[in-house]
Amino acid sequence: MAGKKVLIIYAHQEPRSFNGSLKKVAVDELSNQGCTVTVSDLYAMNFEPRATRKDIIGPLSNPEVFNYGVEAYEACKKRSLASDIIEEQKKVQEADLVIFQFPLYCFSMPAILKGWMDRVLCQGFAFDVPGFYDSGFLKDKRALLSLTTGGTAEMYTKAGVSGDFRYFLWPLQHGALHFCGFKILAPQISFAPEFSSEEERKVMIDSWAQRLKGIWKEEPIHCTSSWYFGE
Amino acid sequence: MAGKKVLIIYAHQEPRSFNGSLKKVAVDELSNQGCTVTVSDLYAMNFEPRATRKDIIGPLSNPEVFNYGVEAYEACKKRSLASDIIEEQKKVQEADLVIFQFPLYCFSMPAILKGWMDRVLCQGFAFDVPGFYDSGFLKDKRALLSLTTGGTAEMYTKAGVSGDFRYFLWPLQHGALHFCGFKILAPQISFAPEFSSEEERKVMIDSWAQRLKGIWKEEPIHCTSSWYFGE
């Protein structure tokens, strides 16, 4: 939709990968709609995943015992976080919708993307205490996970060996994103592209592009535990 | 127990932290028992969390399109993974029990520890296809998550805002560890040490030391979805 701003956080090493294709069609489709699209290509940026002392510029509030969460909170208030964090926070602040594009690693995000969550969505920027979940600071924004799996759709069912796919979405959608206030759009899961035919992969890519045409009309999912674990 | 080998994967920036104390009492207690204890202090090692081309020494099996999982699998078989990965794999191979000591970040591991999982527990070393879950390659080993939370125990109940603590354990214990065959010991969760009194913190540390005295007699938890999501 013209005028809307989209941030894509993209975590794959290879532009010619299936994840790379999903990212590319999203950029193309959303740009065609007149949206402003920004991509954080984490591997290309060599994004730092480790939460360390280096994230705080200047003196610590307690140099005796280093507490990352406390120091990041104080540094956020004083605008003395590391510049790579501030850059990402600016992009989030501008965005109406944040799309995360990644392959599932061990039922979760690749570490490089986990590091983005750990460092960018800090207290003072994304939430405060109180000021989380429905009152999180990013409550006017939407977030969408677009991910690929190694396992098949069958494996990710209630009776399958890997359990319902919604189980692994809980910490990501509820714990990381909804905690910061984000309204969650339904995930886009492309199951087992590596074990799919060229034809099947094309169908998955097309259905993502197709879905994005109507993305601004979508209602967020009701982000309670029953969506994840209910019958 | 004399003769047993324990690996502690420790992910905290500050030795004088509560996590540091939990790590220290574990080293002390297990050493006193006559166990051989090895610690991977991830921040002190500046452990690399990013899964990249650099993890594969020498030529790629497909230099046209980089597929991390495939290349790591091939490199594992040829013993041409990066030396830091091989070092960690040797430690895991030796261990009877692996303890993960970390603060919960966004309902999950800190990125530096997620990177350890992503890179060290690769196909060919920790599992194969087939050869996962109960037949994962690490099935003769035990794993235990010892973690601290920001939120209180009350928040991590079924009716609490953050849901039952077992919900966030699913991807960690089932998706990352049980997938590789690990038998899972009950988690050790120290809730909200930052909001606890000195006295309460001491109780939590003592109870961890006390538990470790009987750790070799503990039975693994029954690692099915009903443990996580059942009534």
PDB file of N, CA, C and O in Angstrom, chain A residues 152-210:
ATOM      1  N   THR A 152       9.356 -31.712   7.141  1.00  0.00           N
ATOM      2  CA  THR A 152       8.126 -31.592   6.349  1.00  0.00           C
ATOM      3  C   THR A 152       6.957 -31.091   7.206  1.00  0.00           C
ATOM      4  O   THR A 152       7.008 -31.127   8.435  1.00  0.00           O
ATOM      5  N   ALA A 153       5.887 -30.662   6.526  1.00  0.00           N
ATOM      6  CA  ALA A 153       4.691 -30.185   7.221  1.00  0.00           C
ATOM      7  C   ALA A 153       4.123 -31.276   8.135  1.00  0.00           C
ATOM      8  O   ALA A 153       3.633 -30.994   9.235  1.00  0.00           O
ATOM      9  N   GLU A 154       4.227 -32.507   7.685  1.00  0.00           N
ATOM     10  CA  GLU A 154       3.721 -33.641   8.461  1.00  0.00           C
ATOM     11  C   GLU A 154       4.445 -33.789   9.807  1.00  0.00           C
ATOM     12  O   GLU A 154       3.845 -34.121  10.822  1.00  0.00           O
ATOM     13  N   MET A 155       5.757 -33.576   9.782  1.00  0.00           N
ATOM     14  CA  MET A 155       6.532 -33.661  11.024  1.00  0.00           C
ATOM     15  C   MET A 155       6.094 -32.592  12.020  1.00  0.00           C
ATOM     16  O   MET A 155       6.169 -32.799  13.227  1.00  0.00           O
ATOM     17  N   TYR A 156       5.656 -31.430  11.502  1.00  0.00           N
ATOM     18  CA  TYR A 156       5.262 -30.328  12.372  1.00  0.00           C
ATOM     19  C   TYR A 156       3.757 -30.286  12.609  1.00  0.00           C
ATOM     20  O   TYR A 156       3.109 -29.261  12.412  1.00  0.00           O
ATOM     21  N   THR A 157       3.199 -31.439  12.961  1.00  0.00           N
ATOM     22  CA  THR A 157       1.798 -31.501  13.364  1.00  0.00           C
ATOM     23  C   THR A 157       1.770 -32.021  14.791  1.00  0.00           C
ATOM     24  O   THR A 157       2.776 -32.525  15.301  1.00  0.00           O
ATOM     25  N   LYS A 158       0.609 -31.906  15.423  1.00  0.00           N
ATOM     26  CA  LYS A 158       0.480 -32.323  16.814  1.00  0.00           C
ATOM     27  C   LYS A 158       0.958 -33.757  17.022  1.00  0.00           C
ATOM     28  O   LYS A 158       1.620 -34.082  17.995  1.00  0.00           O
ATOM     29  N   ALA A 159       0.657 -34.625  16.063  1.00  0.00           N
ATOM     30  CA  ALA A 159       1.044 -36.025  16.207  1.00  0.00           C
ATOM     31  C   ALA A 159       2.418 -36.317  15.592  1.00  0.00           C
ATOM     32  O   ALA A 159       2.945 -37.412  15.732  1.00  0.00           O
ATOM     33  N   GLY A 160       2.991 -35.345  14.933  1.00  0.00           N
ATOM     34  CA  GLY A 160       4.283 -35.549  14.274  1.00  0.00           C
ATOM     35  C   GLY A 160       5.450 -35.499  15.264  1.00  0.00           C
ATOM     36  O   GLY A 160       5.307 -35.005  16.381  1.00  0.00           O
ATOM     37  N   VAL A 161       6.623 -35.983  14.831  1.00  0.00           N
ATOM     38  CA  VAL A 161       7.772 -36.049  15.741  1.00  0.00           C
ATOM     39  C   VAL A 161       8.235 -34.679  16.239  1.00  0.00           C
ATOM     40  O   VAL A 161       8.816 -34.578  17.318  1.00  0.00           O
ATOM     41  N   SER A 162       7.977 -33.641  15.474  1.00  0.00           N
ATOM     42  CA  SER A 162       8.456 -32.323  15.881  1.00  0.00           C
ATOM     43  C   SER A 162       7.366 -31.453  16.512  1.00  0.00           C
ATOM     44  O   SER A 162       7.633 -30.308  16.889  1.00  0.00           O
ATOM     45  N   GLY A 163       6.157 -32.031  16.651  1.00  0.00           N
ATOM     46  CA  GLY A 163       5.072 -31.300  17.296  1.00  0.00           C
ATOM     47  C   GLY A 163       4.492 -30.207  16.403  1.00  0.00           C
ATOM     48  O   GLY A 163       5.071 -29.854  15.374  1.00  0.00           O
ATOM     49  N   ASP A 164       3.356 -29.673  16.804  1.00  0.00           N
ATOM     50  CA  ASP A 164       2.697 -28.617  16.035  1.00  0.00           C
ATOM     51  C   ASP A 164       3.666 -27.448  15.800  1.00  0.00           C
ATOM     52  O   ASP A 164       4.413 -27.071  16.705  1.00  0.00           O
ATOM     53  N   PHE A 165       3.629 -26.896  14.575  1.00  0.00           N
ATOM     54  CA  PHE A 165       4.544 -25.782  14.277  1.00  0.00           C
ATOM     55  C   PHE A 165       4.285 -24.582  15.186  1.00  0.00           C
ATOM     56  O   PHE A 165       5.165 -23.778  15.442  1.00  0.00           O
ATOM     57  N   ARG A 166       3.061 -24.493  15.711  1.00  0.00           N
ATOM     58  CA  ARG A 166       2.771 -23.347  16.581  1.00  0.00           C
ATOM     59  C   ARG A 166       3.537 -23.410  17.900  1.00  0.00           C
ATOM     60  O   ARG A 166       3.789 -22.394  18.532  1.00  0.00           O
ATOM     61  N   TYR A 167       3.944 -24.622  18.282  1.00  0.00           N
ATOM     62  CA  TYR A 167       4.716 -24.757  19.531  1.00  0.00           C
ATOM     63  C   TYR A 167       6.026 -23.974  19.463  1.00  0.00           C
ATOM     64  O   TYR A 167       6.394 -23.276  20.392  1.00  0.00           O
ATOM     65  N   PHE A 168       6.730 -24.129  18.317  1.00  0.00           N
ATOM     66  CA  PHE A 168       8.021 -23.423  18.266  1.00  0.00           C
ATOM     67  C   PHE A 168       7.856 -21.932  17.985  1.00  0.00           C
ATOM     68  O   PHE A 168       8.772 -21.147  18.190  1.00  0.00           O
ATOM     69  N   LEU A 169       6.642 -21.559  17.529  1.00  0.00           N
ATOM     70  CA  LEU A 169       6.404 -20.133  17.290  1.00  0.00           C
ATOM     71  C   LEU A 169       6.193 -19.339  18.577  1.00  0.00           C
ATOM     72  O   LEU A 169       6.373 -18.120  18.602  1.00  0.00           O
ATOM     73  N   TRP A 170       5.812 -20.019  19.646  1.00  0.00           N
ATOM     74  CA  TRP A 170       5.498 -19.347  20.920  1.00  0.00           C
ATOM     75  C   TRP A 170       6.602 -18.400  21.404  1.00  0.00           C
ATOM     76  O   TRP A 170       6.355 -17.204  21.611  1.00  0.00           O
ATOM     77  N   PRO A 171       7.834 -18.902  21.590  1.00  0.00           N
ATOM     78  CA  PRO A 171       8.861 -17.979  22.101  1.00  0.00           C
ATOM     79  C   PRO A 171       9.170 -16.855  21.115  1.00  0.00           C
ATOM     80  O   PRO A 171       9.503 -15.740  21.535  1.00  0.00           O
ATOM     81  N   LEU A 172       9.042 -17.135  19.826  1.00  0.00           N
ATOM     82  CA  LEU A 172       9.376 -16.126  18.822  1.00  0.00           C
ATOM     83  C   LEU A 172       8.291 -15.060  18.736  1.00  0.00           C
ATOM     84  O   LEU A 172       8.550 -13.866  18.867  1.00  0.00           O
ATOM     85  N   GLN A 173       7.060 -15.508  18.526  1.00  0.00           N
ATOM     86  CA  GLN A 173       5.968 -14.540  18.316  1.00  0.00           C
ATOM     87  C   GLN A 173       5.490 -13.923  19.622  1.00  0.00           C
ATOM     88  O   GLN A 173       5.225 -12.725  19.689  1.00  0.00           O
ATOM     89  N   HIS A 174       5.345 -14.767  20.650  1.00  0.00           N
ATOM     90  CA  HIS A 174       4.815 -14.246  21.909  1.00  0.00           C
ATOM     91  C   HIS A 174       5.936 -13.650  22.764  1.00  0.00           C
ATOM     92  O   HIS A 174       5.849 -12.518  23.237  1.00  0.00           O
ATOM     93  N   GLY A 175       7.006 -14.434  22.955  1.00  0.00           N
ATOM     94  CA  GLY A 175       8.060 -14.038  23.893  1.00  0.00           C
ATOM     95  C   GLY A 175       8.925 -12.907  23.393  1.00  0.00           C
ATOM     96  O   GLY A 175       9.332 -12.040  24.170  1.00  0.00           O
ATOM     97  N   ALA A 176       9.214 -12.897  22.099  1.00  0.00           N
ATOM     98  CA  ALA A 176      10.094 -11.847  21.588  1.00  0.00           C
ATOM     99  C   ALA A 176       9.291 -10.684  21.007  1.00  0.00           C
ATOM    100  O   ALA A 176       9.553  -9.529  21.336  1.00  0.00           O
ATOM    101  N   LEU A 177       8.300 -10.973  20.168  1.00  0.00           N
ATOM    102  CA  LEU A 177       7.638  -9.898  19.415  1.00  0.00           C
ATOM    103  C   LEU A 177       6.426  -9.305  20.127  1.00  0.00           C
ATOM    104  O   LEU A 177       6.349  -8.087  20.319  1.00  0.00           O
ATOM    105  N   HIS A 178       5.472 -10.149  20.498  1.00  0.00           N
ATOM    106  CA  HIS A 178       4.312  -9.622  21.213  1.00  0.00           C
ATOM    107  C   HIS A 178       4.745  -8.966  22.518  1.00  0.00           C
ATOM    108  O   HIS A 178       4.167  -7.960  22.955  1.00  0.00           O
ATOM    109  N   PHE A 179       5.779  -9.497  23.157  1.00  0.00           N
ATOM    110  CA  PHE A 179       6.311  -8.877  24.389  1.00  0.00           C
ATOM    111  C   PHE A 179       6.622  -7.390  24.171  1.00  0.00           C
ATOM    112  O   PHE A 179       6.413  -6.563  25.062  1.00  0.00           O
ATOM    113  N   CYS A 180       7.103  -7.059  22.986  1.00  0.00           N
ATOM    114  CA  CYS A 180       7.426  -5.665  22.657  1.00  0.00           C
ATOM    115  C   CYS A 180       6.223  -4.913  22.096  1.00  0.00           C
ATOM    116  O   CYS A 180       6.362  -3.769  21.643  1.00  0.00           O
ATOM    117  N   GLY A 181       5.067  -5.549  22.079  1.00  0.00           N
ATOM    118  CA  GLY A 181       3.841  -4.899  21.641  1.00  0.00           C
ATOM    119  C   GLY A 181       3.419  -5.229  20.220  1.00  0.00           C
ATOM    120  O   GLY A 181       2.261  -5.020  19.866  1.00  0.00           O
ATOM    121  N   PHE A 182       4.342  -5.730  19.396  1.00  0.00           N
ATOM    122  CA  PHE A 182       4.004  -6.035  18.000  1.00  0.00           C
ATOM    123  C   PHE A 182       2.681  -6.793  17.892  1.00  0.00           C
ATOM    124  O   PHE A 182       2.432  -7.741  18.630  1.00  0.00           O
ATOM    125  N   LYS A 183       1.867  -6.396  16.912  1.00  0.00           N
ATOM    126  CA  LYS A 183       0.713  -7.196  16.507  1.00  0.00           C
ATOM    127  C   LYS A 183       1.233  -8.229  15.508  1.00  0.00           C
ATOM    128  O   LYS A 183       1.958  -7.868  14.568  1.00  0.00           O
ATOM    129  N   ILE A 184       0.846  -9.479  15.712  1.00  0.00           N
ATOM    130  CA  ILE A 184       1.445 -10.565  14.938  1.00  0.00           C
ATOM    131  C   ILE A 184       0.553 -10.985  13.769  1.00  0.00           C
ATOM    132  O   ILE A 184      -0.601 -11.366  13.982  1.00  0.00           O
ATOM    133  N   LEU A 185       1.080 -10.923  12.577  1.00  0.00           N
ATOM    134  CA  LEU A 185       0.359 -11.486  11.429  1.00  0.00           C
ATOM    135  C   LEU A 185       0.687 -12.974  11.338  1.00  0.00           C
ATOM    136  O   LEU A 185       1.733 -13.422  11.809  1.00  0.00           O
ATOM    137  N   ALA A 186      -0.211 -13.741  10.744  1.00  0.00           N
ATOM    138  CA  ALA A 186      -0.009 -15.191  10.623  1.00  0.00           C
ATOM    139  C   ALA A 186       1.353 -15.479   9.989  1.00  0.00           C
ATOM    140  O   ALA A 186       1.789 -14.753   9.089  1.00  0.00           O
ATOM    141  N   PRO A 187       2.037 -16.506  10.472  1.00  0.00           N
ATOM    142  CA  PRO A 187       3.352 -16.814   9.919  1.00  0.00           C
ATOM    143  C   PRO A 187       3.233 -17.342   8.495  1.00  0.00           C
ATOM    144  O   PRO A 187       2.194 -17.868   8.106  1.00  0.00           O
ATOM    145  N   GLN A 188       4.292 -17.170   7.726  1.00  0.00           N
ATOM    146  CA  GLN A 188       4.369 -17.746   6.387  1.00  0.00           C
ATOM    147  C   GLN A 188       5.419 -18.848   6.465  1.00  0.00           C
ATOM    148  O   GLN A 188       6.614 -18.552   6.571  1.00  0.00           O
ATOM    149  N   ILE A 189       4.971 -20.100   6.485  1.00  0.00           N
ATOM    150  CA  ILE A 189       5.926 -21.188   6.637  1.00  0.00           C
ATOM    151  C   ILE A 189       6.062 -21.961   5.335  1.00  0.00           C
ATOM    152  O   ILE A 189       5.074 -22.483   4.808  1.00  0.00           O
ATOM    153  N   SER A 190       7.262 -22.004   4.824  1.00  0.00           N
ATOM    154  CA  SER A 190       7.545 -22.791   3.619  1.00  0.00           C
ATOM    155  C   SER A 190       8.247 -24.066   4.091  1.00  0.00           C
ATOM    156  O   SER A 190       9.403 -24.033   4.504  1.00  0.00           O
ATOM    157  N   PHE A 191       7.501 -25.171   4.058  1.00  0.00           N
ATOM    158  CA  PHE A 191       8.028 -26.415   4.600  1.00  0.00           C
ATOM    159  C   PHE A 191       8.966 -27.124   3.618  1.00  0.00           C
ATOM    160  O   PHE A 191       8.615 -27.318   2.448  1.00  0.00           O
ATOM    161  N   ALA A 192      10.124 -27.494   4.135  1.00  0.00           N
ATOM    162  CA  ALA A 192      11.049 -28.397   3.439  1.00  0.00           C
ATOM    163  C   ALA A 192      11.322 -28.065   1.969  1.00  0.00           C
ATOM    164  O   ALA A 192      11.233 -28.937   1.108  1.00  0.00           O
ATOM    165  N   PRO A 193      11.676 -26.827   1.654  1.00  0.00           N
ATOM    166  CA  PRO A 193      11.964 -26.508   0.249  1.00  0.00           C
ATOM    167  C   PRO A 193      13.082 -27.376  -0.328  1.00  0.00           C
ATOM    168  O   PRO A 193      13.049 -27.689  -1.527  1.00  0.00           O
ATOM    169  N   GLU A 194      14.010 -27.789   0.524  1.00  0.00           N
ATOM    170  CA  GLU A 194      15.127 -28.617   0.028  1.00  0.00           C
ATOM    171  C   GLU A 194      14.676 -29.978  -0.473  1.00  0.00           C
ATOM    172  O   GLU A 194      15.366 -30.615  -1.251  1.00  0.00           O
ATOM    173  N   PHE A 195      13.554 -30.439   0.053  1.00  0.00           N
ATOM    174  CA  PHE A 195      13.053 -31.753  -0.347  1.00  0.00           C
ATOM    175  C   PHE A 195      11.864 -31.629  -1.301  1.00  0.00           C
ATOM    176  O   PHE A 195      11.100 -32.564  -1.484  1.00  0.00           O
ATOM    177  N   SER A 196      11.701 -30.441  -1.861  1.00  0.00           N
ATOM    178  CA  SER A 196      10.573 -30.197  -2.770  1.00  0.00           C
ATOM    179  C   SER A 196      11.083 -30.081  -4.195  1.00  0.00           C
ATOM    180  O   SER A 196      12.257 -29.769  -4.424  1.00  0.00           O
ATOM    181  N   SER A 197      10.180 -30.286  -5.129  1.00  0.00           N
ATOM    182  CA  SER A 197      10.542 -30.142  -6.547  1.00  0.00           C
ATOM    183  C   SER A 197      10.608 -28.651  -6.899  1.00  0.00           C
ATOM    184  O   SER A 197      10.110 -27.794  -6.166  1.00  0.00           O
ATOM    185  N   GLU A 198      11.221 -28.375  -8.038  1.00  0.00           N
ATOM    186  CA  GLU A 198      11.321 -27.000  -8.527  1.00  0.00           C
ATOM    187  C   GLU A 198       9.917 -26.386  -8.628  1.00  0.00           C
ATOM    188  O   GLU A 198       9.696 -25.236  -8.246  1.00  0.00           O
ATOM    189  N   GLU A 199       8.982 -27.211  -9.109  1.00  0.00           N
ATOM    190  CA  GLU A 199       7.580 -26.808  -9.250  1.00  0.00           C
ATOM    191  C   GLU A 199       6.966 -26.425  -7.888  1.00  0.00           C
ATOM    192  O   GLU A 199       6.335 -25.373  -7.738  1.00  0.00           O
ATOM    193  N   GLU A 200       7.174 -27.293  -6.916  1.00  0.00           N
ATOM    194  CA  GLU A 200       6.627 -27.039  -5.574  1.00  0.00           C
ATOM    195  C   GLU A 200       7.227 -25.775  -4.957  1.00  0.00           C
ATOM    196  O   GLU A 200       6.553 -25.001  -4.275  1.00  0.00           O
ATOM    197  N   ARG A 201       8.526 -25.595  -5.182  1.00  0.00           N
ATOM    198  CA  ARG A 201       9.166 -24.383  -4.652  1.00  0.00           C
ATOM    199  C   ARG A 201       8.563 -23.133  -5.290  1.00  0.00           C
ATOM    200  O   ARG A 201       8.353 -22.124  -4.615  1.00  0.00           O
ATOM    201  N   LYS A 202       8.276 -23.236  -6.567  1.00  0.00           N
ATOM    202  CA  LYS A 202       7.697 -22.087  -7.269  1.00  0.00           C
ATOM    203  C   LYS A 202       6.305 -21.760  -6.704  1.00  0.00           C
ATOM    204  O   LYS A 202       5.956 -20.593  -6.523  1.00  0.00           O
ATOM    205  N   VAL A 203       5.559 -22.803  -6.393  1.00  0.00           N
ATOM    206  CA  VAL A 203       4.231 -22.595  -5.810  1.00  0.00           C
ATOM    207  C   VAL A 203       4.355 -21.868  -4.461  1.00  0.00           C
ATOM    208  O   VAL A 203       3.603 -20.937  -4.164  1.00  0.00           O
ATOM    209  N   MET A 204       5.343 -22.277  -3.662  1.00  0.00           N
ATOM    210  CA  MET A 204       5.524 -21.626  -2.355  1.00  0.00           C
ATOM    211  C   MET A 204       5.909 -20.157  -2.506  1.00  0.00           C
ATOM    212  O   MET A 204       5.421 -19.289  -1.775  1.00  0.00           O
ATOM    213  N   ILE A 205       6.774 -19.887  -3.459  1.00  0.00           N
ATOM    214  CA  ILE A 205       7.195 -18.494  -3.675  1.00  0.00           C
ATOM    215  C   ILE A 205       6.031 -17.659  -4.201  1.00  0.00           C
ATOM    216  O   ILE A 205       5.787 -16.543  -3.733  1.00  0.00           O
ATOM    217  N   ASP A 206       5.290 -18.217  -5.142  1.00  0.00           N
ATOM    218  CA  ASP A 206       4.145 -17.493  -5.695  1.00  0.00           C
ATOM    219  C   ASP A 206       3.079 -17.226  -4.638  1.00  0.00           C
ATOM    220  O   ASP A 206       2.451 -16.171  -4.637  1.00  0.00           O
ATOM    221  N   SER A 207       2.879 -18.187  -3.748  1.00  0.00           N
ATOM    222  CA  SER A 207       1.804 -17.993  -2.767  1.00  0.00           C
ATOM    223  C   SER A 207       2.192 -16.901  -1.762  1.00  0.00           C
ATOM    224  O   SER A 207       1.343 -16.182  -1.252  1.00  0.00           O
ATOM    225  N   TRP A 208       3.478 -16.753  -1.523  1.00  0.00           N
ATOM    226  CA  TRP A 208       3.970 -15.672  -0.658  1.00  0.00           C
ATOM    227  C   TRP A 208       3.739 -14.310  -1.353  1.00  0.00           C
ATOM    228  O   TRP A 208       3.177 -13.384  -0.752  1.00  0.00           O
ATOM    229  N   ALA A 209       4.115 -14.239  -2.613  1.00  0.00           N
ATOM    230  CA  ALA A 209       3.913 -12.991  -3.358  1.00  0.00           C
ATOM    231  C   ALA A 209       2.423 -12.638  -3.413  1.00  0.00           C
ATOM    232  O   ALA A 209       2.028 -11.479  -3.224  1.00  0.00           O
ATOM    233  N   GLN A 210       1.598 -13.682  -3.626  1.00  0.00           N
ATOM    234  CA  GLN A 210       0.160 -13.487  -3.708  1.00  0.00           C
ATOM    235  C   GLN A 210      -0.397 -12.971  -2.386  1.00  0.00           C
ATOM    236  O   GLN A 210      -1.193 -12.035  -2.342  1.00  0.00           O
TER     237      GLN A 210
END
